[in-house]
Each structure stands twice: as structure tokens, then as C-alpha cells.
Amino acid sequence: MTSTTDRTGTADNTADRERGAAPATPRSGTAAPTAPADHAGLRERFAPLLEEIAAGAAERDRERRLPHAEVRALADAGFTAVTVPVAQGGHGVGIETFFRLLIDLGEADSNLPQLLRAHFSHVEELLREEDDPDAARRLEAIAGGVVIGNASHERSTATVGDLVTTVAPDGDGYRLDGEKHYSTGSLFADWIDVSARTADGGRARVTVRADAPGVTLRDDWDGFGQILTGSGSTLFEGVQVAADQVRVRPQGGDGQPTTQTSFLQLVLLSSLVGVGRAALRDAVGFVRTRTRVYSQGSGATAAQDPLVQQVIGRISARVAAAEDAVLAAARTAPEEEREALIDAAELRTIQAQLTAVPDVLSVTTELFEVGGASATSTARALDRHWRNARTLSSHNPVIYQERAIGDRILNGTGLLYFWSTGEKPRSS
């Protein structure tokens, strides 16, 4: 399914949620928090919304109905501001609580944590600029409901690590031109973070309004899983950008130790663990409703069959192991920008990926052992769990991660900290 989205004149007055300004109206729902909340308190607060999201997940997948209403509901409820400090109107949660909440959201609908990955990464960057008054204003806007999208990946003929998208001085500001693919979350966003090449060959992060003239958002993601993340392409044609929305990065920044790579990977892994929990939940629900049994079975019902019990027990252990691995990695996230701490967190995150991926893929396959052919009914949509897990697991491929940490352990080689695709330069 392919369509072009025009954001001009949409509902939810985007002008009221301008990034860089305090929200024009307070967030709907309850009053802003006065102190950071723990996971249990926030889980209870968001439980009705998460249950509502979960109830419609299978139908949205069958109909390929993008979760615009669900994203807006999460923003209005304050979920998209859980890591924003209390002083700026958020919940001020720590990193482990944040990833616990993402796993909860992933269980409700695994598309949602992934499509909000750029948003939460943007917040994380702002949190590391705590002395910048502009960062505080931007955080306040996010607490007011602003959602950030992503446009970084390209499918051009550029070499690995290079970009075709450009940002160049134009009058008092800049002009942005180029095309991006896998623009996850941008269809739901108010603002989009764009990576671009500067005139001197450097790199810049450019933040543009999603409904700015010259921005075209396409719903053309054709993957078989995570089909509701809005990971389509984005075209920028002569987009005018204010100077304060362009952040030029130092030369040679790519590949330097940073907390962002482990953070971004842990968002994907949290969504993956959410898939595993949802698969286990649906397998249990399916078994409990079955009254028919196999002639070779040993129980009066499927739930009383020892072999079915064995499958449920086995996949429950794998889900628990995957969740523990991800949360253990989250606990290593450094509070200081010290290279040794960043490196330890990156290594633990990669190790969590190498265990969580096969565990959850196994769960989403073995769940079909509990019900025979009836478990493949499209009405149940149990296949979406495998499709979503397989798609999530394809990010930053495991085969390269296995080699990277093997090389690190054996030879002390530095970790990657940067993922890019492109064409290899041809030898002369």
C-alpha cells in the first residue's frame, strides 16, 4: 500500500505544538506530576490506555490502519514525555523505568515503541544539554504533546557513510534538499530530525516541521512486519529552515563512542520483548479457550495437556530471559559521558541483542505448537508476532554484531558506534 500524506490542515492544531516554545495549552488529562514516578505507578496510570491500544492491535494489523489516534493519545496522556524532567512538565523517570514502560507499550502494540524511537532519542539528546535554555524550552514543548520523527537513512548511490541530502545556507537560514527512506515515525510527527551533508562535506542535524512547504511524507513502507510504524520515504524539496534548527556536527563525529547507539538499540529490543510478551499472552489465551483436544493428547482440555503445558512453560522462560537481558543492559546506561562507561553499556546492549533476538524469534514460532492448524487463523493474527519479531530483529543485523564483539573480546578492537549502508567505493 502506497500513499502520499499531506500534513497541511490536519486535525490537532500543529501550530499549537511548535517545538522550541512552551505549549499553547496544557496537556489533556491529569495535572502535571510534581515528582518522578516509579514503574508501578506509571504502569497503573497508563494501564487503561495500553489495554485500549492492545485491544485494537490485531485489527489494525489486518486492516493496515496506521495508529495516528493511538500516538496522539499517548502524547496527550504524557507517555511521550516520561523521561522529560518534572520541571519541564514530564515524569522524570530513570532509564530502567523508561525501558520497562516501553516493553509494556510493545506488548500492547510493538509498532508504537519503534515509531517513537527517534522521538525518545531526541529527548535523550536534549537531556544531555541540561544547561541550555533552548533545550529546556524544547522539553517543555514535548511535555505539551510535540512528537518528533526521523529521516536519516538513504537508499541512494552514495558510498557507505555518505549522504546525498544537503543543507545549504540560503538567505538568513538554510535550504534542505534530498530524499530519505525508512523515516520511521515521521508520518505521526510534528517535527522531523533530518541528517544532511553540509556544503563543506560535514554533517548536520536539521529539524523541520512535518507540514512545512516542500516536505512530502509517503506511506510506502513495504515490509511484512512492523507495518504500522510509518517507516516510509520522505522527500525534501527546497525546504526553508531557520538557522536555529540546524545543528552542525563536528567533523569525524560518526563512530565516536556515544550513548545513542545503545539507547536506540535498546528501544528496538524493548519492542521485541514486547512482541514476546504479547505472543505468550495470546498463546495462553488461545489454549484456555480450547475445548477440542487431539486423540494423541493426554488431557481432558488443551490447558491440561502436559505437552501443551511444556510449550507454554518453555516460551515463558525465553520471554523472561529476553526481558531480563534488556533490562540488565538498560541498567548499565552511564550517567556520565565517560568513554569506559559508554563502552561497557554498548557491549552489554549488543550481548542483550544476541540473546533476545533468538529467544523471541523462538517464542513467536513455537507458540503455534499449542493449537495446530487452528492457531493459523487470520482472525487470530498470531502470525503478526513472528512477522514483527523478524522485522525488528533485522535491524543492525546480528551476524555483524556477533563478529564485532568477538573481535573486541579477542583482539581489543573498538566497537562500531555507527551504522550506515551504501555502495562500496569501486577500486580503480
GROMACS .gro file of C-alpha atoms in nm:
model
  428
    1MET     CA    1   0.000   0.000   0.000
    2THR     CA    2   0.145   0.335  -0.100
    3SER     CA    3   0.008   0.679  -0.038
    4THR     CA    4   0.132   1.034  -0.002
    5THR     CA    5   0.044   1.217   0.315
    6ASP     CA    6  -0.027   1.591   0.315
    7ARG     CA    7   0.008   1.722   0.669
    8THR     CA    8  -0.131   2.068   0.596
    9GLY     CA    9  -0.459   2.135   0.771
   10THR     CA   10  -0.464   1.816   0.977
   11ALA     CA   11  -0.661   1.788   1.298
   12ASP     CA   12  -0.464   1.855   1.621
   13ASN     CA   13  -0.352   2.209   1.552
   14THR     CA   14   0.019   2.154   1.491
   15ALA     CA   15   0.090   2.523   1.535
   16ASP     CA   16  -0.011   2.488   1.899
   17ARG     CA   17   0.270   2.238   1.948
   18GLU     CA   18   0.562   2.428   1.799
   19ARG     CA   19   0.894   2.287   1.905
   20GLY     CA   20   1.105   2.539   2.092
   21ALA     CA   21   0.809   2.710   2.258
   22ALA     CA   22   0.602   2.633   2.562
   23PRO     CA   23   0.279   2.452   2.476
   24ALA     CA   24  -0.011   2.683   2.400
   25THR     CA   25  -0.246   2.465   2.603
   26PRO     CA   26  -0.172   2.222   2.888
   27ARG     CA   27  -0.160   1.852   2.815
   28SER     CA   28  -0.504   1.694   2.838
   29GLY     CA   29  -0.586   1.460   3.124
   30THR     CA   30  -0.445   1.489   3.473
   31ALA     CA   31  -0.228   1.762   3.617
   32ALA     CA   32   0.146   1.762   3.555
   33PRO     CA   33   0.346   1.549   3.801
   34THR     CA   34   0.534   1.707   4.088
   35ALA     CA   35   0.790   1.429   4.143
   36PRO     CA   36   0.930   1.138   3.940
   37ALA     CA   37   0.706   0.830   3.942
   38ASP     CA   38   0.813   0.466   3.961
   39HIS     CA   39   0.724   0.198   3.708
   40ALA     CA   40   0.437   0.055   3.911
   41GLY     CA   41   0.270   0.393   3.947
   42LEU     CA   42   0.308   0.484   3.582
   43ARG     CA   43   0.205   0.136   3.467
   44GLU     CA   44  -0.117   0.181   3.662
   45ARG     CA   45  -0.165   0.530   3.524
   46PHE     CA   46  -0.125   0.419   3.163
   47ALA     CA   47  -0.296   0.079   3.202
   48PRO     CA   48  -0.637   0.183   3.057
   49LEU     CA   49  -0.471   0.337   2.751
   50LEU     CA   50  -0.239   0.039   2.698
   51GLU     CA   51  -0.534  -0.201   2.725
   52GLU     CA   52  -0.725   0.000   2.467
   53ILE     CA   53  -0.424   0.000   2.234
   54ALA     CA   54  -0.378  -0.376   2.277
   55ALA     CA   55  -0.744  -0.446   2.209
   56GLY     CA   56  -0.721  -0.294   1.861
   57ALA     CA   57  -0.370  -0.413   1.766
   58ALA     CA   58  -0.468  -0.722   1.567
   59GLU     CA   59  -0.742  -0.540   1.376
   60ARG     CA   60  -0.510  -0.251   1.291
   61ASP     CA   61  -0.258  -0.502   1.158
   62ARG     CA   62  -0.519  -0.681   0.943
   63GLU     CA   63  -0.650  -0.354   0.801
   64ARG     CA   64  -0.310  -0.183   0.786
   65ARG     CA   65  -0.456   0.112   0.970
   66LEU     CA   66  -0.185   0.348   1.090
   67PRO     CA   67  -0.208   0.432   1.462
   68HIS     CA   68  -0.245   0.809   1.436
   69ALA     CA   69  -0.507   0.819   1.711
   70GLU     CA   70  -0.300   0.594   1.937
   71VAL     CA   71   0.013   0.809   1.902
   72ARG     CA   72  -0.184   1.122   1.979
   73ALA     CA   73  -0.345   0.953   2.280
   74LEU     CA   74   0.000   0.856   2.412
   75ALA     CA   75   0.122   1.214   2.372
   76ASP     CA   76  -0.188   1.358   2.536
   77ALA     CA   77  -0.152   1.116   2.828
   78GLY     CA   78   0.211   1.214   2.884
   79PHE     CA   79   0.366   0.882   2.778
   80THR     CA   80   0.586   1.055   2.520
   81ALA     CA   81   0.721   1.278   2.798
   82VAL     CA   82   0.802   1.012   3.058
   83THR     CA   83   1.174   1.097   3.051
   84VAL     CA   84   1.124   1.474   3.036
   85PRO     CA   85   1.219   1.625   3.376
   86VAL     CA   86   0.937   1.714   3.613
   87ALA     CA   87   1.050   2.078   3.600
   88GLN     CA   88   0.965   2.084   3.230
   89GLY     CA   89   0.628   1.908   3.274
   90GLY     CA   90   0.730   1.544   3.224
   91HIS     CA   91   0.752   1.244   3.456
   92GLY     CA   92   1.129   1.249   3.503
   93VAL     CA   93   1.172   0.870   3.505
   94GLY     CA   94   1.507   0.694   3.509
   95ILE     CA   95   1.637   0.484   3.225
   96GLU     CA   96   1.533   0.142   3.358
   97THR     CA   97   1.179   0.259   3.433
   98PHE     CA   98   1.164   0.407   3.085
   99PHE     CA   99   1.254   0.077   2.917
  100ARG     CA  100   1.011  -0.115   3.139
  101LEU     CA  101   0.737   0.116   3.015
  102LEU     CA  102   0.849   0.068   2.654
  103ILE     CA  103   0.824  -0.309   2.697
  104ASP     CA  104   0.471  -0.259   2.832
  105LEU     CA  105   0.387  -0.049   2.528
  106GLY     CA  106   0.549  -0.305   2.298
  107GLU     CA  107   0.328  -0.577   2.444
  108ALA     CA  108   0.024  -0.364   2.362
  109ASP     CA  109   0.145  -0.288   2.007
  110SER     CA  110   0.508  -0.339   1.903
  111ASN     CA  111   0.480  -0.076   1.629
  112LEU     CA  112   0.450   0.206   1.881
  113PRO     CA  113   0.786   0.192   2.063
  114GLN     CA  114   0.967   0.167   1.731
  115LEU     CA  115   0.783   0.456   1.567
  116LEU     CA  116   0.861   0.668   1.875
  117ARG     CA  117   1.229   0.569   1.877
  118ALA     CA  118   1.350   0.892   1.716
  119HIS     CA  119   1.126   1.091   1.948
  120PHE     CA  120   1.270   0.940   2.265
  121SER     CA  121   1.624   0.962   2.124
  122HIS     CA  122   1.568   1.332   2.061
  123VAL     CA  123   1.456   1.376   2.421
  124GLU     CA  124   1.765   1.188   2.539
  125GLU     CA  125   1.989   1.429   2.348
  126LEU     CA  126   1.810   1.729   2.498
  127LEU     CA  127   1.855   1.585   2.848
  128ARG     CA  128   2.232   1.595   2.795
  129GLU     CA  129   2.207   1.969   2.725
  130GLU     CA  130   2.062   2.050   3.067
  131ASP     CA  131   2.234   2.389   3.090
  132ASP     CA  132   2.095   2.506   2.756
  133PRO     CA  133   1.783   2.728   2.800
  134ASP     CA  134   1.669   2.635   2.448
  135ALA     CA  135   1.680   2.264   2.539
  136ALA     CA  136   1.455   2.336   2.838
  137ARG     CA  137   1.202   2.511   2.614
  138ARG     CA  138   1.205   2.221   2.370
  139LEU     CA  139   1.149   1.974   2.652
  140GLU     CA  140   0.852   2.179   2.769
  141ALA     CA  141   0.705   2.161   2.420
  142ILE     CA  142   0.749   1.783   2.418
  143ALA     CA  143   0.573   1.764   2.754
  144GLY     CA  144   0.295   1.962   2.588
  145GLY     CA  145   0.248   1.694   2.322
  146VAL     CA  146   0.504   1.758   2.047
  147VAL     CA  147   0.614   1.437   1.869
  148ILE     CA  148   0.946   1.407   1.684
  149GLY     CA  149   1.007   1.188   1.378
  150ASN     CA  150   1.315   1.064   1.194
  151ALA     CA  151   1.462   1.096   0.846
  152SER     CA  152   1.820   0.972   0.837
  153HIS     CA  153   1.853   0.664   0.615
  154GLU     CA  154   1.904   0.687   0.240
  155ARG     CA  155   1.884   0.440  -0.047
  156SER     CA  156   2.098   0.641  -0.285
  157THR     CA  157   2.417   0.560  -0.474
  158ALA     CA  158   2.622   0.736  -0.207
  159THR     CA  159   2.909   0.542  -0.059
  160VAL     CA  160   2.885   0.391   0.288
  161GLY     CA  161   2.871   0.670   0.545
  162ASP     CA  162   2.798   0.948   0.292
  163LEU     CA  163   2.473   1.135   0.232
  164VAL     CA  164   2.303   1.284  -0.074
  165THR     CA  165   2.061   1.500   0.128
  166THR     CA  166   2.209   1.851   0.161
  167VAL     CA  167   2.156   2.155   0.380
  168ALA     CA  168   2.299   2.480   0.244
  169PRO     CA  169   2.290   2.846   0.353
  170ASP     CA  170   2.004   3.037   0.195
  171GLY     CA  171   1.943   3.397   0.299
  172ASP     CA  172   1.905   3.421   0.675
  173GLY     CA  173   1.852   3.046   0.707
  174TYR     CA  174   1.911   2.725   0.517
  175ARG     CA  175   1.766   2.518   0.234
  176LEU     CA  176   1.715   2.142   0.271
  177ASP     CA  177   1.700   1.906  -0.029
  178GLY     CA  178   1.703   1.528  -0.055
  179GLU     CA  179   1.513   1.204  -0.013
  180LYS     CA  180   1.510   0.969   0.285
  181HIS     CA  181   1.386   0.615   0.335
  182TYR     CA  182   1.276   0.428   0.648
  183SER     CA  183   1.159   0.758   0.801
  184THR     CA  184   1.015   0.578   1.100
  185GLY     CA  185   0.762   0.780   1.295
  186SER     CA  186   0.757   1.083   1.068
  187LEU     CA  187   0.401   1.023   0.947
  188PHE     CA  188   0.288   1.079   1.307
  189ALA     CA  189   0.525   1.361   1.395
  190ASP     CA  190   0.501   1.737   1.433
  191TRP     CA  191   0.873   1.785   1.367
  192ILE     CA  192   1.130   1.568   1.186
  193ASP     CA  193   1.500   1.529   1.264
  194VAL     CA  194   1.690   1.504   0.933
  195SER     CA  195   2.054   1.411   0.878
  196ALA     CA  196   2.218   1.606   0.597
  197ARG     CA  197   2.552   1.689   0.437
  198THR     CA  198   2.679   2.045   0.462
  199ALA     CA  199   2.841   2.240   0.178
  200ASP     CA  200   3.190   2.157   0.304
  201GLY     CA  201   3.115   1.784   0.332
  202GLY     CA  202   3.038   1.788   0.703
  203ARG     CA  203   2.726   1.664   0.879
  204ALA     CA  204   2.428   1.842   1.030
  205ARG     CA  205   2.107   1.757   1.211
  206VAL     CA  206   1.820   1.959   1.075
  207THR     CA  207   1.481   1.985   1.246
  208VAL     CA  208   1.190   2.073   1.017
  209ARG     CA  209   0.817   2.098   1.055
  210ALA     CA  210   0.644   1.789   0.919
  211ASP     CA  211   0.394   2.012   0.739
  212ALA     CA  212   0.649   2.263   0.605
  213PRO     CA  213   0.624   2.355   0.235
  214GLY     CA  214   0.842   2.119   0.034
  215VAL     CA  215   0.807   1.823   0.273
  216THR     CA  216   0.631   1.517   0.132
  217LEU     CA  217   0.569   1.217   0.357
  218ARG     CA  218   0.497   0.887   0.183
  219ASP     CA  219   0.333   0.584   0.339
  220ASP     CA  220   0.530   0.337   0.124
  221TRP     CA  221   0.693   0.103   0.378
  222ASP     CA  222   0.656  -0.243   0.224
  223GLY     CA  223   0.799  -0.469   0.494
  224PHE     CA  224   0.595  -0.772   0.603
  225GLY     CA  225   0.627  -0.681   0.973
  226GLN     CA  226   0.606  -0.366   1.185
  227ILE     CA  227   0.380  -0.245   0.907
  228LEU     CA  228   0.228   0.038   1.113
  229THR     CA  229   0.546   0.227   1.205
  230GLY     CA  230   0.512   0.473   0.917
  231SER     CA  231   0.863   0.380   0.801
  232GLY     CA  232   0.815   0.520   0.454
  233SER     CA  233   1.012   0.768   0.247
  234THR     CA  234   1.031   1.145   0.288
  235LEU     CA  235   1.109   1.399   0.017
  236PHE     CA  236   1.256   1.743   0.094
  237GLU     CA  237   1.239   1.990  -0.194
  238GLY     CA  238   1.377   2.335  -0.122
  239VAL     CA  239   1.257   2.329   0.238
  240GLN     CA  240   1.335   2.658   0.413
  241VAL     CA  241   1.484   2.604   0.759
  242ALA     CA  242   1.555   2.862   1.029
  243ALA     CA  243   1.919   2.889   1.132
  244ASP     CA  244   1.847   2.779   1.490
  245GLN     CA  245   1.706   2.449   1.362
  246VAL     CA  246   2.037   2.342   1.204
  247ARG     CA  247   2.298   2.184   1.429
  248VAL     CA  248   2.631   2.129   1.255
  249ARG     CA  249   2.822   1.833   1.394
  250PRO     CA  250   3.199   1.825   1.441
  251GLN     CA  251   3.395   1.660   1.163
  252GLY     CA  252   3.465   1.295   1.230
  253GLY     CA  253   3.180   1.258   1.480
  254ASP     CA  254   3.047   0.936   1.329
  255GLY     CA  255   3.184   0.629   1.501
  256GLN     CA  256   3.293   0.804   1.819
  257PRO     CA  257   3.174   0.650   2.148
  258THR     CA  258   2.821   0.767   2.223
  259THR     CA  259   2.531   0.653   2.437
  260GLN     CA  260   2.291   0.698   2.146
  261THR     CA  261   2.369   0.369   1.970
  262SER     CA  262   2.295   0.157   2.277
  263PHE     CA  263   1.985   0.367   2.352
  264LEU     CA  264   1.848   0.324   2.001
  265GLN     CA  265   1.918  -0.049   2.003
  266LEU     CA  266   1.751  -0.091   2.343
  267VAL     CA  267   1.435   0.077   2.211
  268LEU     CA  268   1.418  -0.187   1.938
  269LEU     CA  269   1.490  -0.465   2.187
  270SER     CA  270   1.219  -0.336   2.420
  271SER     CA  271   0.973  -0.352   2.133
  272LEU     CA  272   1.098  -0.704   2.056
  273VAL     CA  273   1.049  -0.818   2.416
  274GLY     CA  274   0.702  -0.666   2.398
  275VAL     CA  275   0.635  -0.892   2.098
  276GLY     CA  276   0.744  -1.192   2.304
  277ARG     CA  277   0.516  -1.100   2.593
  278ALA     CA  278   0.224  -1.047   2.355
  279ALA     CA  279   0.290  -1.383   2.186
  280LEU     CA  280   0.294  -1.558   2.524
  281ARG     CA  281  -0.023  -1.375   2.632
  282ASP     CA  282  -0.208  -1.472   2.314
  283ALA     CA  283  -0.085  -1.832   2.329
  284VAL     CA  284  -0.216  -1.867   2.685
  285GLY     CA  285  -0.547  -1.706   2.591
  286PHE     CA  286  -0.581  -1.936   2.292
  287VAL     CA  287  -0.513  -2.253   2.494
  288ARG     CA  288  -0.751  -2.159   2.773
  289THR     CA  289  -1.041  -2.125   2.529
  290ARG     CA  290  -0.984  -2.458   2.351
  291THR     CA  291  -1.218  -2.745   2.434
  292ARG     CA  292  -1.117  -2.975   2.146
  293VAL     CA  293  -0.815  -3.199   2.200
  294TYR     CA  294  -0.606  -3.435   1.987
  295SER     CA  295  -0.656  -3.810   2.003
  296GLN     CA  296  -0.290  -3.838   2.099
  297GLY     CA  297  -0.327  -3.584   2.379
  298SER     CA  298  -0.315  -3.664   2.750
  299GLY     CA  299  -0.552  -3.407   2.896
  300ALA     CA  300  -0.927  -3.350   2.906
  301THR     CA  301  -0.861  -2.999   2.767
  302ALA     CA  302  -0.569  -2.837   2.591
  303ALA     CA  303  -0.481  -2.650   2.910
  304GLN     CA  304  -0.450  -2.983   3.094
  305ASP     CA  305  -0.231  -3.148   2.830
  306PRO     CA  306   0.126  -3.190   2.964
  307LEU     CA  307   0.280  -3.131   2.622
  308VAL     CA  308   0.095  -2.804   2.577
  309GLN     CA  309   0.192  -2.705   2.931
  310GLN     CA  310   0.552  -2.779   2.840
  311VAL     CA  311   0.541  -2.544   2.541
  312ILE     CA  312   0.390  -2.264   2.748
  313GLY     CA  313   0.649  -2.313   3.020
  314ARG     CA  314   0.935  -2.311   2.772
  315ILE     CA  315   0.833  -1.998   2.587
  316SER     CA  316   0.757  -1.816   2.914
  317ALA     CA  317   1.115  -1.877   3.025
  318ARG     CA  318   1.250  -1.741   2.698
  319VAL     CA  319   1.041  -1.427   2.725
  320ALA     CA  320   1.163  -1.375   3.082
  321ALA     CA  321   1.525  -1.426   2.978
  322ALA     CA  322   1.494  -1.177   2.693
  323GLU     CA  323   1.334  -0.919   2.921
  324ASP     CA  324   1.600  -0.965   3.188
  325ALA     CA  325   1.878  -0.925   2.932
  326VAL     CA  326   1.734  -0.599   2.802
  327LEU     CA  327   1.675  -0.450   3.147
  328ALA     CA  328   2.023  -0.556   3.261
  329ALA     CA  329   2.166  -0.367   2.963
  330ALA     CA  330   1.949  -0.065   3.044
  331ARG     CA  331   2.091  -0.057   3.397
  332THR     CA  332   2.441  -0.011   3.254
  333ALA     CA  333   2.345   0.316   3.081
  334PRO     CA  334   2.602   0.571   3.203
  335GLU     CA  335   2.504   0.891   3.374
  336GLU     CA  336   2.843   1.038   3.287
  337GLU     CA  337   2.995   1.086   2.944
  338ARG     CA  338   3.294   0.869   3.025
  339GLU     CA  339   3.422   0.652   2.743
  340ALA     CA  340   3.474   0.342   2.958
  341LEU     CA  341   3.115   0.355   3.087
  342ILE     CA  342   2.976   0.417   2.740
  343ASP     CA  343   3.178   0.125   2.605
  344ALA     CA  344   3.055  -0.111   2.878
  345ALA     CA  345   2.693  -0.015   2.806
  346GLU     CA  346   2.740  -0.066   2.432
  347LEU     CA  347   2.891  -0.411   2.485
  348ARG     CA  348   2.615  -0.522   2.721
  349THR     CA  349   2.348  -0.395   2.481
  350ILE     CA  350   2.495  -0.594   2.192
  351GLN     CA  351   2.509  -0.904   2.412
  352ALA     CA  352   2.144  -0.850   2.505
  353GLN     CA  353   2.059  -0.829   2.135
  354LEU     CA  354   2.238  -1.159   2.064
  355THR     CA  355   2.030  -1.339   2.327
  356ALA     CA  356   1.694  -1.160   2.300
  357VAL     CA  357   1.665  -1.199   1.922
  358PRO     CA  358   1.682  -1.582   1.908
  359ASP     CA  359   1.473  -1.613   2.225
  360VAL     CA  360   1.184  -1.404   2.093
  361LEU     CA  361   1.201  -1.549   1.742
  362SER     CA  362   1.175  -1.893   1.900
  363VAL     CA  363   0.876  -1.785   2.108
  364THR     CA  364   0.689  -1.644   1.808
  365THR     CA  365   0.744  -1.970   1.619
  366GLU     CA  366   0.680  -2.222   1.897
  367LEU     CA  367   0.355  -2.060   2.009
  368PHE     CA  368   0.189  -2.239   1.714
  369GLU     CA  369   0.272  -2.575   1.873
  370VAL     CA  370  -0.011  -2.524   2.124
  371GLY     CA  371  -0.300  -2.536   1.877
  372GLY     CA  372  -0.233  -2.698   1.543
  373ALA     CA  373  -0.376  -2.553   1.225
  374SER     CA  374  -0.647  -2.355   1.406
  375ALA     CA  375  -0.375  -2.131   1.550
  376THR     CA  376  -0.302  -2.007   1.198
  377SER     CA  377  -0.644  -1.845   1.159
  378THR     CA  378  -0.610  -1.494   1.018
  379ALA     CA  379  -0.879  -1.383   1.261
  380ARG     CA  380  -0.639  -1.453   1.548
  381ALA     CA  381  -0.349  -1.278   1.370
  382LEU     CA  382  -0.091  -1.475   1.568
  383ASP     CA  383   0.137  -1.456   1.266
  384ARG     CA  384   0.188  -1.084   1.326
  385HIS     CA  385   0.405  -1.166   1.626
  386TRP     CA  386   0.655  -1.359   1.414
  387ARG     CA  387   0.643  -1.100   1.134
  388ASN     CA  388   0.703  -0.818   1.380
  389ALA     CA  389   0.980  -1.003   1.565
  390ARG     CA  390   1.155  -1.098   1.243
  391THR     CA  391   1.142  -0.739   1.117
  392LEU     CA  392   1.267  -0.589   1.443
  393SER     CA  393   1.547  -0.847   1.455
  394SER     CA  394   1.670  -0.740   1.113
  395HIS     CA  395   1.787  -0.402   1.241
  396ASN     CA  396   2.165  -0.380   1.290
  397PRO     CA  397   2.198  -0.745   1.185
  398VAL     CA  398   2.302  -0.994   1.450
  399ILE     CA  399   2.569  -1.152   1.227
  400TYR     CA  400   2.768  -0.828   1.227
  401GLN     CA  401   2.715  -0.772   1.598
  402GLU     CA  402   2.838  -1.123   1.682
  403ARG     CA  403   3.155  -1.065   1.485
  404ALA     CA  404   3.207  -0.718   1.635
  405ILE     CA  405   3.203  -0.831   1.996
  406GLY     CA  406   3.403  -1.145   1.915
  407ASP     CA  407   3.672  -0.924   1.761
  408ARG     CA  408   3.651  -0.694   2.062
  409ILE     CA  409   3.693  -0.974   2.316
  410LEU     CA  410   3.974  -1.147   2.125
  411ASN     CA  411   4.166  -0.850   1.989
  412GLY     CA  412   4.053  -0.544   2.182
  413THR     CA  413   3.905  -0.387   1.869
  414GLY     CA  414   3.682  -0.087   1.926
  415LEU     CA  415   3.304  -0.122   1.893
  416LEU     CA  416   3.122   0.028   1.594
  417TYR     CA  417   2.900   0.310   1.733
  418PHE     CA  418   2.779   0.389   1.383
  419TRP     CA  419   2.558   0.204   1.134
  420SER     CA  420   2.529   0.305   0.772
  421THR     CA  421   2.451   0.147   0.436
  422GLY     CA  422   2.565   0.249   0.092
  423GLU     CA  423   2.773   0.141  -0.200
  424LYS     CA  424   3.134   0.034  -0.161
  425PRO     CA  425   3.381   0.255  -0.347
  426ARG     CA  426   3.497   0.081  -0.665
  427SER     CA  427   3.867   0.015  -0.682
  428SER     CA  428   4.044   0.188  -0.968
   0.00000   0.00000   0.00000
